[in-house]
PDB file of C-alpha atoms and ligand atoms in Angstrom:
ATOM      1  CA  UNK A   1      76.879 114.516 100.485  1.00 55.00           C
ATOM      2  CA  UNK A   2      77.995 111.482 102.435  1.00 84.00           C
ATOM      3  CA  UNK A   3      80.594 109.070 101.231  1.00 94.00           C
ATOM      4  CA  UNK A   4      79.665 105.414 101.514  1.00 96.00           C
ATOM      5  CA  UNK A   5      82.251 103.739 103.713  1.00 97.00           C
ATOM      6  CA  UNK A   6      84.331 101.133 101.924  1.00 98.00           C
ATOM      7  CA  UNK A   7      86.051  98.225 103.677  1.00 98.00           C
ATOM      8  CA  UNK A   8      88.312  96.099 101.471  1.00 98.00           C
ATOM      9  CA  UNK A   9      90.346  93.042 102.355  1.00 98.00           C
ATOM     10  CA  UNK A  10      93.713  92.516 100.687  1.00 98.00           C
ATOM     11  CA  UNK A  11      94.550  88.848 101.088  1.00 98.00           C
ATOM     12  CA  UNK A  12      98.001  89.339  99.502  1.00 98.00           C
ATOM     13  CA  UNK A  13      99.870  86.077  98.699  1.00 98.00           C
ATOM     14  CA  UNK A  14      98.076  84.024 101.340  1.00 98.00           C
ATOM     15  CA  UNK A  15      95.677  81.082 101.608  1.00 98.00           C
ATOM     16  CA  UNK A  16      94.960  78.015  99.475  1.00 98.00           C
ATOM     17  CA  UNK A  17      92.049  77.653  97.052  1.00 98.00           C
ATOM     18  CA  UNK A  18      90.015  75.838  99.693  1.00 98.00           C
ATOM     19  CA  UNK A  19      90.833  78.454 102.340  1.00 98.00           C
ATOM     20  CA  UNK A  20      89.927  81.302  99.970  1.00 98.00           C
ATOM     21  CA  UNK A  21      86.529  79.861  99.121  1.00 98.00           C
ATOM     22  CA  UNK A  22      85.804  79.008 102.761  1.00 98.00           C
ATOM     23  CA  UNK A  23      86.693  82.559 103.824  1.00 98.00           C
ATOM     24  CA  UNK A  24      84.589  84.038 101.012  1.00 98.00           C
ATOM     25  CA  UNK A  25      81.620  81.855 101.968  1.00 98.00           C
ATOM     26  CA  UNK A  26      81.899  82.855 105.637  1.00 98.00           C
ATOM     27  CA  UNK A  27      82.031  86.528 104.678  1.00 98.00           C
ATOM     28  CA  UNK A  28      79.108  86.168 102.266  1.00 98.00           C
ATOM     29  CA  UNK A  29      77.071  84.675 105.089  1.00 98.00           C
ATOM     30  CA  UNK A  30      78.104  87.465 107.471  1.00 98.00           C
ATOM     31  CA  UNK A  31      77.444  90.555 105.335  1.00 98.00           C
ATOM     32  CA  UNK A  32      73.742  91.352 104.934  1.00 96.00           C
ATOM     33  CA  UNK A  33      72.361  92.366 101.545  1.00 96.00           C
ATOM     34  CA  UNK A  34      71.336  95.775 102.926  1.00 96.00           C
ATOM     35  CA  UNK A  35      74.766  96.467 104.442  1.00 96.00           C
ATOM     36  CA  UNK A  36      75.221 100.263 104.308  1.00 96.00           C
ATOM     37  CA  UNK A  37      78.984  99.851 103.936  1.00 97.00           C
ATOM     38  CA  UNK A  38      80.606  98.696 100.721  1.00 98.00           C
ATOM     39  CA  UNK A  39      82.732  95.571 101.142  1.00 98.00           C
ATOM     40  CA  UNK A  40      85.259  94.012  98.769  1.00 98.00           C
ATOM     41  CA  UNK A  41      87.850  91.253  98.943  1.00 98.00           C
ATOM     42  CA  UNK A  42      91.012  90.988  96.866  1.00 99.00           C
ATOM     43  CA  UNK A  43      92.246  87.384  96.767  1.00 98.00           C
ATOM     44  CA  UNK A  44      95.335  86.141  94.918  1.00 98.00           C
ATOM     45  CA  UNK A  45      94.650  86.332  91.174  1.00 98.00           C
ATOM     46  CA  UNK A  46      94.671  82.566  90.615  1.00 98.00           C
ATOM     47  CA  UNK A  47      91.742  82.261  93.032  1.00 98.00           C
ATOM     48  CA  UNK A  48      89.635  85.159  91.740  1.00 98.00           C
ATOM     49  CA  UNK A  49      87.216  82.933  89.832  1.00 98.00           C
ATOM     50  CA  UNK A  50      86.773  80.526  92.736  1.00 98.00           C
ATOM     51  CA  UNK A  51      86.124  83.399  95.137  1.00 98.00           C
ATOM     52  CA  UNK A  52      83.739  84.991  92.664  1.00 98.00           C
ATOM     53  CA  UNK A  53      81.727  81.765  92.642  1.00 98.00           C
ATOM     54  CA  UNK A  54      81.794  81.572  96.439  1.00 98.00           C
ATOM     55  CA  UNK A  55      80.491  85.160  96.645  1.00 98.00           C
ATOM     56  CA  UNK A  56      77.605  84.480  94.261  1.00 97.00           C
ATOM     57  CA  UNK A  57      74.466  86.209  95.541  1.00 97.00           C
ATOM     58  CA  UNK A  58      76.426  88.308  98.039  1.00 98.00           C
ATOM     59  CA  UNK A  59      76.870  92.093  97.979  1.00 98.00           C
ATOM     60  CA  UNK A  60      80.605  91.639  98.593  1.00 98.00           C
ATOM     61  CA  UNK A  61      82.581  92.794  95.576  1.00 98.00           C
ATOM     62  CA  UNK A  62      85.610  91.197  94.050  1.00 98.00           C
ATOM     63  CA  UNK A  63      88.896  93.006  93.553  1.00 98.00           C
ATOM     64  CA  UNK A  64      92.312  92.115  92.198  1.00 98.00           C
ATOM     65  CA  UNK A  65      95.626  93.009  93.805  1.00 98.00           C
ATOM     66  CA  UNK A  66      97.297  94.335  90.658  1.00 98.00           C
ATOM     67  CA  UNK A  67      96.847  94.577  86.900  1.00 98.00           C
ATOM     68  CA  UNK A  68      98.917  95.267  83.789  1.00 98.00           C
ATOM     69  CA  UNK A  69      98.581  98.447  81.769  1.00 98.00           C
ATOM     70  CA  UNK A  70      98.086  96.920  78.300  1.00 97.00           C
ATOM     71  CA  UNK A  71      94.888  95.404  76.980  1.00 96.00           C
ATOM     72  CA  UNK A  72      96.339  92.233  75.402  1.00 97.00           C
ATOM     73  CA  UNK A  73      99.400  90.838  73.701  1.00 98.00           C
ATOM     74  CA  UNK A  74     102.846  89.459  74.409  1.00 98.00           C
ATOM     75  CA  UNK A  75     103.135  90.313  78.099  1.00 98.00           C
ATOM     76  CA  UNK A  76     104.031  87.010  79.712  1.00 98.00           C
ATOM     77  CA  UNK A  77     102.713  86.595  83.206  1.00 97.00           C
ATOM     78  CA  UNK A  78     100.550  89.698  83.174  1.00 98.00           C
ATOM     79  CA  UNK A  79      96.776  90.103  83.521  1.00 98.00           C
ATOM     80  CA  UNK A  80      94.812  92.740  81.614  1.00 98.00           C
ATOM     81  CA  UNK A  81      92.041  94.932  83.029  1.00 98.00           C
ATOM     82  CA  UNK A  82      89.542  93.318  80.614  1.00 98.00           C
ATOM     83  CA  UNK A  83      90.446  89.857  81.953  1.00 98.00           C
ATOM     84  CA  UNK A  84      89.745  91.009  85.503  1.00 98.00           C
ATOM     85  CA  UNK A  85      86.361  92.401  84.478  1.00 98.00           C
ATOM     86  CA  UNK A  86      85.641  89.230  82.549  1.00 98.00           C
ATOM     87  CA  UNK A  87      85.950  87.070  85.658  1.00 98.00           C
ATOM     88  CA  UNK A  88      83.840  89.342  87.812  1.00 98.00           C
ATOM     89  CA  UNK A  89      86.219  91.881  89.341  1.00 98.00           C
ATOM     90  CA  UNK A  90      84.875  95.337  90.044  1.00 98.00           C
ATOM     91  CA  UNK A  91      87.990  96.673  91.748  1.00 98.00           C
ATOM     92  CA  UNK A  92      91.722  96.565  91.363  1.00 98.00           C
ATOM     93  CA  UNK A  93      94.434  97.779  93.725  1.00 98.00           C
ATOM     94  CA  UNK A  94      97.312  99.695  92.144  1.00 98.00           C
ATOM     95  CA  UNK A  95     100.401 101.198  93.738  1.00 98.00           C
ATOM     96  CA  UNK A  96     100.429  99.038  96.860  1.00 98.00           C
ATOM     97  CA  UNK A  97     103.550  99.769  98.879  1.00 97.00           C
ATOM     98  CA  UNK A  98     104.742  96.184  98.430  1.00 97.00           C
ATOM     99  CA  UNK A  99     104.777  96.737  94.655  1.00 97.00           C
ATOM    100  CA  UNK A 100     106.467 100.122  95.159  1.00 98.00           C
ATOM    101  CA  UNK A 101     109.100  99.038  97.693  1.00 96.00           C
ATOM    102  CA  UNK A 102     109.318  95.251  98.183  1.00 96.00           C
ATOM    103  CA  UNK A 103     108.618  93.259  95.021  1.00 96.00           C
ATOM    104  CA  UNK A 104     111.275  93.717  92.332  1.00 96.00           C
ATOM    105  CA  UNK A 105     111.387  95.521  90.014  1.00 96.00           C
ATOM    106  CA  UNK A 106     109.778  98.297  92.030  1.00 97.00           C
ATOM    107  CA  UNK A 107     106.830 100.078  90.421  1.00 98.00           C
ATOM    108  CA  UNK A 108     107.115 103.829  89.983  1.00 98.00           C
ATOM    109  CA  UNK A 109     104.405 106.478  89.764  1.00 98.00           C
ATOM    110  CA  UNK A 110     104.504 106.512  85.950  1.00 98.00           C
ATOM    111  CA  UNK A 111     103.766 102.785  85.697  1.00 98.00           C
ATOM    112  CA  UNK A 112     101.152 102.976  88.443  1.00 98.00           C
ATOM    113  CA  UNK A 113      99.466 105.810  86.530  1.00 98.00           C
ATOM    114  CA  UNK A 114      99.409 103.753  83.313  1.00 98.00           C
ATOM    115  CA  UNK A 115      97.813 100.873  85.220  1.00 98.00           C
ATOM    116  CA  UNK A 116      95.231 103.171  86.813  1.00 98.00           C
ATOM    117  CA  UNK A 117      94.241 104.722  83.479  1.00 98.00           C
ATOM    118  CA  UNK A 118      94.080 101.332  81.733  1.00 98.00           C
ATOM    119  CA  UNK A 119      91.929  99.880  84.507  1.00 98.00           C
ATOM    120  CA  UNK A 120      89.558 102.857  84.395  1.00 98.00           C
ATOM    121  CA  UNK A 121      89.345 102.715  80.598  1.00 97.00           C
ATOM    122  CA  UNK A 122      88.285  99.075  80.848  1.00 97.00           C
ATOM    123  CA  UNK A 123      85.588  99.928  83.401  1.00 97.00           C
ATOM    124  CA  UNK A 124      87.200  98.838  86.670  1.00 98.00           C
ATOM    125  CA  UNK A 125      87.159 100.838  89.887  1.00 98.00           C
ATOM    126  CA  UNK A 126      90.643 101.535  91.198  1.00 98.00           C
ATOM    127  CA  UNK A 127      92.083 101.647  94.701  1.00 98.00           C
ATOM    128  CA  UNK A 128      95.253 103.752  94.464  1.00 98.00           C
ATOM    129  CA  UNK A 129      97.572 103.167  97.437  1.00 98.00           C
ATOM    130  CA  UNK A 130      99.905 105.894  98.625  1.00 98.00           C
ATOM    131  CA  UNK A 131     101.978 106.263 101.758  1.00 98.00           C
ATOM    132  CA  UNK A 132     105.275 107.344 103.243  1.00 97.00           C
ATOM    133  CA  UNK A 133     108.043 105.192 104.697  1.00 96.00           C
ATOM    134  CA  UNK A 134     109.245 105.670 108.275  1.00 95.00           C
ATOM    135  CA  UNK A 135     112.375 107.500 107.057  1.00 95.00           C
ATOM    136  CA  UNK A 136     110.286 109.859 104.984  1.00 96.00           C
ATOM    137  CA  UNK A 137     107.979 110.587 107.940  1.00 96.00           C
ATOM    138  CA  UNK A 138     110.914 111.175 110.270  1.00 94.00           C
ATOM    139  CA  UNK A 139     112.441 113.561 107.747  1.00 96.00           C
ATOM    140  CA  UNK A 140     109.192 115.537 107.680  1.00 97.00           C
ATOM    141  CA  UNK A 141     108.531 114.538 104.091  1.00 97.00           C
ATOM    142  CA  UNK A 142     105.151 112.829 104.534  1.00 97.00           C
ATOM    143  CA  UNK A 143     103.124 115.452 102.701  1.00 98.00           C
ATOM    144  CA  UNK A 144     105.568 115.864  99.834  1.00 98.00           C
ATOM    145  CA  UNK A 145     105.665 112.072  99.323  1.00 98.00           C
ATOM    146  CA  UNK A 146     101.866 111.855  99.335  1.00 98.00           C
ATOM    147  CA  UNK A 147     101.699 114.785  96.942  1.00 98.00           C
ATOM    148  CA  UNK A 148     104.172 113.204  94.513  1.00 98.00           C
ATOM    149  CA  UNK A 149     102.395 109.837  94.594  1.00 98.00           C
ATOM    150  CA  UNK A 150      98.983 111.443  94.117  1.00 98.00           C
ATOM    151  CA  UNK A 151     100.070 113.787  91.354  1.00 98.00           C
ATOM    152  CA  UNK A 152     101.937 111.021  89.516  1.00 98.00           C
ATOM    153  CA  UNK A 153      99.363 108.316  90.105  1.00 98.00           C
ATOM    154  CA  UNK A 154      96.415 110.460  89.037  1.00 98.00           C
ATOM    155  CA  UNK A 155      98.081 112.172  86.064  1.00 97.00           C
ATOM    156  CA  UNK A 156      95.668 112.657  83.146  1.00 97.00           C
ATOM    157  CA  UNK A 157      92.683 111.566  85.228  1.00 96.00           C
ATOM    158  CA  UNK A 158      89.467 113.258  84.139  1.00 91.00           C
ATOM    159  CA  UNK A 159      87.294 114.597  86.959  1.00 89.00           C
ATOM    160  CA  UNK A 160      84.402 112.620  85.444  1.00 90.00           C
ATOM    161  CA  UNK A 161      86.203 109.353  86.348  1.00 94.00           C
ATOM    162  CA  UNK A 162      86.933 110.454  89.894  1.00 94.00           C
ATOM    163  CA  UNK A 163      84.027 108.522  91.368  1.00 93.00           C
ATOM    164  CA  UNK A 164      85.679 105.313  90.212  1.00 97.00           C
ATOM    165  CA  UNK A 165      88.762 106.055  92.309  1.00 98.00           C
ATOM    166  CA  UNK A 166      89.416 105.240  95.950  1.00 98.00           C
ATOM    167  CA  UNK A 167      92.635 106.415  97.586  1.00 98.00           C
ATOM    168  CA  UNK A 168      94.147 104.143 100.237  1.00 98.00           C
ATOM    169  CA  UNK A 169      96.467 106.027 102.564  1.00 98.00           C
ATOM    170  CA  UNK A 170      98.784 103.360 103.912  1.00 97.00           C
ATOM    171  CA  UNK A 171     101.811 104.539 105.872  1.00 97.00           C
ATOM    172  CA  UNK A 172     104.436 101.945 104.965  1.00 95.00           C
ATOM    173  CA  UNK A 173     105.658 101.751 108.570  1.00 94.00           C
ATOM    174  CA  UNK A 174     102.194 100.641 109.694  1.00 93.00           C
ATOM    175  CA  UNK A 175     101.673  97.838 107.169  1.00 93.00           C
ATOM    176  CA  UNK A 176     101.891  94.393 108.704  1.00 90.00           C
ATOM    177  CA  UNK A 177     103.786  95.767 111.709  1.00 91.00           C
ATOM    178  CA  UNK A 178     100.980  95.953 114.238  1.00 88.00           C
ATOM    179  CA  UNK A 179     101.856  99.628 114.615  1.00 89.00           C
ATOM    180  CA  UNK A 180      98.847 101.694 113.528  1.00 90.00           C
ATOM    181  CA  UNK A 181      98.849 105.398 112.770  1.00 91.00           C
ATOM    182  CA  UNK A 182      97.153 107.366 115.522  1.00 95.00           C
ATOM    183  CA  UNK A 183      93.730 108.715 114.681  1.00 96.00           C
ATOM    184  CA  UNK A 184      95.296 112.204 114.526  1.00 96.00           C
ATOM    185  CA  UNK A 185      98.051 111.077 112.140  1.00 96.00           C
ATOM    186  CA  UNK A 186      95.496 109.345 109.925  1.00 97.00           C
ATOM    187  CA  UNK A 187      93.056 112.280 109.877  1.00 97.00           C
ATOM    188  CA  UNK A 188      95.859 114.759 109.190  1.00 97.00           C
ATOM    189  CA  UNK A 189      97.139 112.750 106.227  1.00 98.00           C
ATOM    190  CA  UNK A 190      93.630 112.155 104.884  1.00 98.00           C
ATOM    191  CA  UNK A 191      92.732 115.843 105.129  1.00 97.00           C
ATOM    192  CA  UNK A 192      95.921 116.689 103.256  1.00 98.00           C
ATOM    193  CA  UNK A 193      95.059 114.140 100.554  1.00 98.00           C
ATOM    194  CA  UNK A 194      91.571 115.618 100.222  1.00 97.00           C
ATOM    195  CA  UNK A 195      93.014 119.119  99.799  1.00 96.00           C
ATOM    196  CA  UNK A 196      95.419 117.936  97.140  1.00 97.00           C
ATOM    197  CA  UNK A 197      92.637 116.045  95.341  1.00 96.00           C
ATOM    198  CA  UNK A 198      90.617 119.256  95.224  1.00 95.00           C
ATOM    199  CA  UNK A 199      93.540 121.026  93.574  1.00 95.00           C
ATOM    200  CA  UNK A 200      94.287 118.188  91.138  1.00 95.00           C
ATOM    201  CA  UNK A 201      90.664 117.522  90.156  1.00 93.00           C
ATOM    202  CA  UNK A 202      87.954 119.832  91.385  1.00 89.00           C
ATOM    203  CA  UNK A 203      86.477 120.333  94.852  1.00 91.00           C
ATOM    204  CA  UNK A 204      83.245 118.464  94.120  1.00 92.00           C
ATOM    205  CA  UNK A 205      85.054 115.475  92.643  1.00 92.00           C
ATOM    206  CA  UNK A 206      87.538 115.517  95.539  1.00 92.00           C
ATOM    207  CA  UNK A 207      84.751 115.591  98.090  1.00 93.00           C
ATOM    208  CA  UNK A 208      83.223 112.447  96.605  1.00 94.00           C
ATOM    209  CA  UNK A 209      86.434 110.379  96.584  1.00 96.00           C
ATOM    210  CA  UNK A 210      86.734 107.873  99.372  1.00 97.00           C
ATOM    211  CA  UNK A 211      90.015 107.746 101.255  1.00 98.00           C
ATOM    212  CA  UNK A 212      90.655 104.464 103.039  1.00 98.00           C
ATOM    213  CA  UNK A 213      93.199 104.047 105.796  1.00 98.00           C
ATOM    214  CA  UNK A 214      95.407 100.964 105.696  1.00 97.00           C
ATOM    215  CA  UNK A 215      98.091  99.675 108.039  1.00 96.00           C
ATOM    216  CA  UNK A 216      97.407  97.220 110.860  1.00 95.00           C
ATOM    217  CA  UNK A 217      93.667  97.894 110.958  1.00 97.00           C
ATOM    218  CA  UNK A 218      92.069  95.436 113.355  1.00 96.00           C
ATOM    219  CA  UNK A 219      88.786  95.057 115.233  1.00 97.00           C
ATOM    220  CA  UNK A 220      90.182  96.951 118.228  1.00 96.00           C
ATOM    221  CA  UNK A 221      91.202 100.121 116.350  1.00 96.00           C
ATOM    222  CA  UNK A 222      88.781 100.224 113.394  1.00 97.00           C
ATOM    223  CA  UNK A 223      85.978 102.224 115.043  1.00 96.00           C
ATOM    224  CA  UNK A 224      88.282 105.036 116.192  1.00 96.00           C
ATOM    225  CA  UNK A 225      89.991 105.331 112.814  1.00 96.00           C
ATOM    226  CA  UNK A 226      86.707 105.237 110.913  1.00 96.00           C
ATOM    227  CA  UNK A 227      85.237 107.941 113.150  1.00 96.00           C
ATOM    228  CA  UNK A 228      87.660 110.480 111.645  1.00 96.00           C
ATOM    229  CA  UNK A 229      85.889 112.815 109.220  1.00 95.00           C
ATOM    230  CA  UNK A 230      88.163 112.100 106.267  1.00 96.00           C
ATOM    231  CA  UNK A 231      88.619 108.360 106.883  1.00 97.00           C
ATOM    232  CA  UNK A 232      86.096 106.731 104.567  1.00 97.00           C
ATOM    233  CA  UNK A 233      86.987 103.099 105.007  1.00 98.00           C
ATOM    234  CA  UNK A 234      89.857 100.708 105.452  1.00 98.00           C
ATOM    235  CA  UNK A 235      92.126  98.544 103.358  1.00 98.00           C
ATOM    236  CA  UNK A 236      92.797  95.590 105.601  1.00 98.00           C
ATOM    237  CA  UNK A 237      95.605  93.052 105.168  1.00 98.00           C
ATOM    238  CA  UNK A 238      96.310  90.587 107.972  1.00 97.00           C
ATOM    239  CA  UNK A 239      92.975  91.003 109.753  1.00 98.00           C
ATOM    240  CA  UNK A 240      91.078  90.294 106.521  1.00 98.00           C
ATOM    241  CA  UNK A 241      92.330  86.701 106.501  1.00 98.00           C
ATOM    242  CA  UNK A 242      90.068  85.711 109.371  1.00 98.00           C
ATOM    243  CA  UNK A 243      86.325  85.979 108.748  1.00 98.00           C
ATOM    244  CA  UNK A 244      85.628  86.847 112.380  1.00 98.00           C
ATOM    245  CA  UNK A 245      88.088  89.749 112.452  1.00 98.00           C
ATOM    246  CA  UNK A 246      87.069  91.149 109.071  1.00 98.00           C
ATOM    247  CA  UNK A 247      83.371  90.939 109.980  1.00 98.00           C
ATOM    248  CA  UNK A 248      84.107  92.716 113.260  1.00 98.00           C
ATOM    249  CA  UNK A 249      85.823  95.527 111.340  1.00 98.00           C
ATOM    250  CA  UNK A 250      82.772  95.807 109.074  1.00 98.00           C
ATOM    251  CA  UNK A 251      80.573  95.862 112.161  1.00 96.00           C
ATOM    252  CA  UNK A 252      82.714  98.615 113.690  1.00 95.00           C
ATOM    253  CA  UNK A 253      82.262 100.645 110.518  1.00 95.00           C
ATOM    254  CA  UNK A 254      78.478 100.453 110.705  1.00 92.00           C
ATOM    255  CA  UNK A 255      78.315 102.983 113.507  1.00 85.00           C
ATOM    256  CA  UNK A 256      79.986 105.497 111.191  1.00 80.00           C
ATOM    257  CA  UNK A 257      78.147 104.564 107.999  1.00 76.00           C
ATOM    258  CA  UNK A 258      77.134 107.778 106.256  1.00 54.00           C
ATOM    259  CA  UNK A 259      73.939 108.227 104.314  1.00 38.00           C
ATOM    260  CA  UNK A 260      74.668 106.991 100.841  1.00 40.00           C
ATOM    261  CA  UNK A 261      74.357 109.393  97.990  1.00 38.00           C
ATOM    262  CA  UNK A 262      76.361 107.509  95.481  1.00 42.00           C
ATOM    263  CA  UNK A 263      78.775 104.678  95.081  1.00 47.00           C
ATOM    264  CA  UNK A 264      81.303 103.453  92.615  1.00 51.00           C
ATOM    265  CA  UNK A 265      79.702 101.700  89.673  1.00 47.00           C
TER     266      UNK A 265
HETATM  267  P1  LIG B   1      97.964  95.105 107.166  1.00 89.01           P
HETATM  268  O1  LIG B   1      98.086  95.391 105.568  1.00 89.01           O
HETATM  269  O2  LIG B   1      96.517  95.347 107.511  1.00 89.01           O
HETATM  270  O3  LIG B   1      98.350  93.672 107.316  1.00 89.01           O
HETATM  271  O4  LIG B   1      98.863  96.056 107.835  1.00 89.01           O
HETATM  272  C1  LIG B   1      97.395  96.457 104.979  1.00 89.01           C
HETATM  273  C2  LIG B   1      97.711  96.509 103.512  1.00 89.01           C
HETATM  274  O5  LIG B   1      98.855  96.236 103.114  1.00 89.01           O
HETATM  275  O6  LIG B   1      96.834  96.846 102.687  1.00 89.01           O
END
C-alpha cells in the first residue's frame, strides 16, 4: 500500500492579508486538480478565512498552525478545533518545535496530546511535529527524544484514528537554519519513528501513517529527501512563502508520488 505524499506549507507568523491571498491564489493556479500529491497551507490564524476563499475550487487544503484543547468557553485568545473546521480547515499542526521550545510558556507532551485528541474528536486531521535539538542529537539522545514525544503526543490514540495523523519529523537544529538533515539522517529517524508507531499502534496503522520531513526543505534538496522510503512528504517553512519555491518542491515530489490507496479524510 502506497502512502500519498503530503507537502504542507507552514507560513508561521509571516505575510499580510494581501500577501497571504496572493500567495494562495498563485498556488491554487499552480497545483492541478489531479495532482497525485496532497498539498496544504497553514497561514496565520487571522488569515485562514481569507486564504480559504482564495483557495476556493483548488485541491489545496487549509491547515492551522495550532489549536486549543477545549471545545468552547472562557479561554481568552484561544481557538477551538470546531472553529477551525467551521472556517474550512482540514488540518492542524500541533507540537511544532517553536511551541515546544521558543514561544512561552513552552508546550509539553501532555498538552500537545490533549490538543491532538481534541482536534481528532472534532474531525480535523493532525500534523504532530517531533524532533530533537542539536544538544540532544550530540548527546546521542535523538531516538529517546523522538520516542518520548511520540509516546506522549499519541497517548490514548485509537488505531482507528491513525489515518488522520501525520507525523512531521523536524530536527530543531535544521529549522530555519538552512542546515538540512542528510538523506541518511532523515531516513534513519523516519524508520525509527515508523518502528515506534508500529509498537504504539499496530503495524498496519503504522504503515499507513505519513511521516513528513521538515527543516530547511527547499527546491534543491526536496527530491533527494522525498526519495527516501520512509519520507512521505515535507513540512516546509521559509520556502513555502514564495509560490515559485513551494511549487518547485511540489514538482520535485511528483517523481516520487506513490500510487494512492487512501488519504486522510
Ligand atoms: P523551515 O521550517 O522550512 O523554514 O526550516 C520548517 C518548519 O518549521 O516547519
